[in-house]
Amino acid sequence: MDSKFVWAVVSVVIVVMHNMQPAAALTHIVGGSFGWKIPPNNTFYDQWAKTHTFNLNDKLGM
Ligand SMILES: *[C@@H]1O[C@H](CO)[C@@H](O)[C@H](O)[C@H]1NC(C)=O
Protein backbone atom coordinates (compact mmCIF):
# COMPACT_ATOMS: atom_id res chain seq x y z
CA MET A 1 0.00 0.00 0.00
CA ASP A 2 1.19 3.51 -0.81
CA SER A 3 2.46 5.11 2.39
CA LYS A 4 0.94 8.47 1.39
CA PHE A 5 -2.45 6.77 1.31
CA VAL A 6 -1.83 5.26 4.77
CA TRP A 7 -0.94 8.67 6.17
CA ALA A 8 -4.03 10.23 4.59
CA VAL A 9 -6.21 7.60 6.29
CA VAL A 10 -4.39 8.05 9.62
CA SER A 11 -4.85 11.83 9.55
CA VAL A 12 -8.56 11.50 8.71
CA VAL A 13 -8.97 9.10 11.65
CA ILE A 14 -7.17 11.53 13.98
CA VAL A 15 -9.40 14.44 12.86
CA VAL A 16 -12.57 12.34 13.29
CA MET A 17 -11.48 11.19 16.76
CA HIS A 18 -10.68 14.76 17.72
CA ASN A 19 -14.12 15.93 16.57
CA MET A 20 -15.79 13.20 18.62
CA GLN A 21 -14.49 14.74 21.83
CA PRO A 22 -17.41 16.53 23.48
CA ALA A 23 -17.09 20.25 24.08
CA ALA A 24 -18.17 19.59 27.66
CA ALA A 25 -19.31 16.43 29.43
CA LEU A 26 -23.04 16.49 30.07
CA THR A 27 -25.02 14.93 32.87
CA HIS A 28 -28.22 13.32 31.63
CA ILE A 29 -30.95 13.15 34.23
CA VAL A 30 -32.35 9.67 33.61
CA GLY A 31 -36.09 9.72 32.90
CA GLY A 32 -36.23 13.53 32.95
CA SER A 33 -38.85 14.85 35.33
CA PHE A 34 -40.17 11.29 35.89
CA GLY A 35 -36.85 10.19 37.37
CA TRP A 36 -35.02 6.88 37.61
CA LYS A 37 -37.42 4.36 39.07
CA ILE A 38 -39.69 1.57 37.93
CA PRO A 39 -41.09 2.88 34.63
CA PRO A 40 -44.84 3.01 33.83
CA ASN A 41 -44.19 0.78 30.79
CA ASN A 42 -41.40 -1.22 29.17
CA THR A 43 -40.58 1.37 26.54
CA PHE A 44 -40.35 4.42 28.82
CA TYR A 45 -36.53 4.47 29.08
CA ASP A 46 -36.14 3.50 25.41
CA GLN A 47 -38.20 6.56 24.53
CA TRP A 48 -36.21 8.70 26.93
CA ALA A 49 -32.85 7.47 25.56
CA LYS A 50 -33.93 8.19 21.96
CA THR A 51 -34.33 11.87 22.81
CA HIS A 52 -30.76 12.11 24.12
CA THR A 53 -27.37 11.99 22.46
CA PHE A 54 -24.77 10.33 24.67
CA ASN A 55 -21.14 11.27 24.32
CA LEU A 56 -17.89 10.08 25.80
CA ASN A 57 -17.45 11.29 29.41
CA ASP A 58 -21.13 12.11 29.84
CA LYS A 59 -22.69 11.13 33.14
CA LEU A 60 -26.04 9.76 34.13
CA GLY A 61 -27.73 11.47 37.02
CA MET A 62 -30.92 11.15 38.99
C1 LIG B 1 -45.07 5.00 28.64
O1 LIG B 1 -45.31 5.88 29.70
C2 LIG B 1 -44.93 7.21 29.44
C3 LIG B 1 -45.15 8.05 30.70
O2 LIG B 1 -46.45 7.85 31.22
C4 LIG B 1 -45.71 7.76 28.25
O3 LIG B 1 -45.31 9.07 27.95
C5 LIG B 1 -45.46 6.87 27.04
O4 LIG B 1 -46.23 7.30 25.93
C6 LIG B 1 -45.81 5.44 27.38
N1 LIG B 1 -45.48 4.59 26.26
C7 LIG B 1 -46.29 3.65 25.80
C8 LIG B 1 -45.78 2.86 24.65
O5 LIG B 1 -47.40 3.45 26.30
GROMACS .gro file of C-alpha atoms and ligand atoms in nm, residues 34 40-44 47, ligand 1:
model
   21
   34PHE     CA    1  -4.017   1.129   3.589
   40PRO     CA    2  -4.484   0.301   3.383
   41ASN     CA    3  -4.419   0.078   3.079
   42ASN     CA    4  -4.140  -0.122   2.917
   43THR     CA    5  -4.058   0.137   2.654
   44PHE     CA    6  -4.035   0.442   2.882
   47GLN     CA    7  -3.820   0.656   2.453
   63LIG     C1    8  -4.507   0.500   2.864
   63LIG     O1    9  -4.531   0.588   2.970
   63LIG     C2   10  -4.493   0.721   2.944
   63LIG     C3   11  -4.515   0.805   3.070
   63LIG     O2   12  -4.645   0.785   3.122
   63LIG     C4   13  -4.571   0.776   2.825
   63LIG     O3   14  -4.531   0.907   2.795
   63LIG     C5   15  -4.546   0.687   2.704
   63LIG     O4   16  -4.623   0.730   2.593
   63LIG     C6   17  -4.581   0.544   2.738
   63LIG     N1   18  -4.548   0.459   2.626
   63LIG     C7   19  -4.629   0.365   2.580
   63LIG     C8   20  -4.578   0.286   2.465
   63LIG     O5   21  -4.740   0.345   2.630
   0.00000   0.00000   0.00000
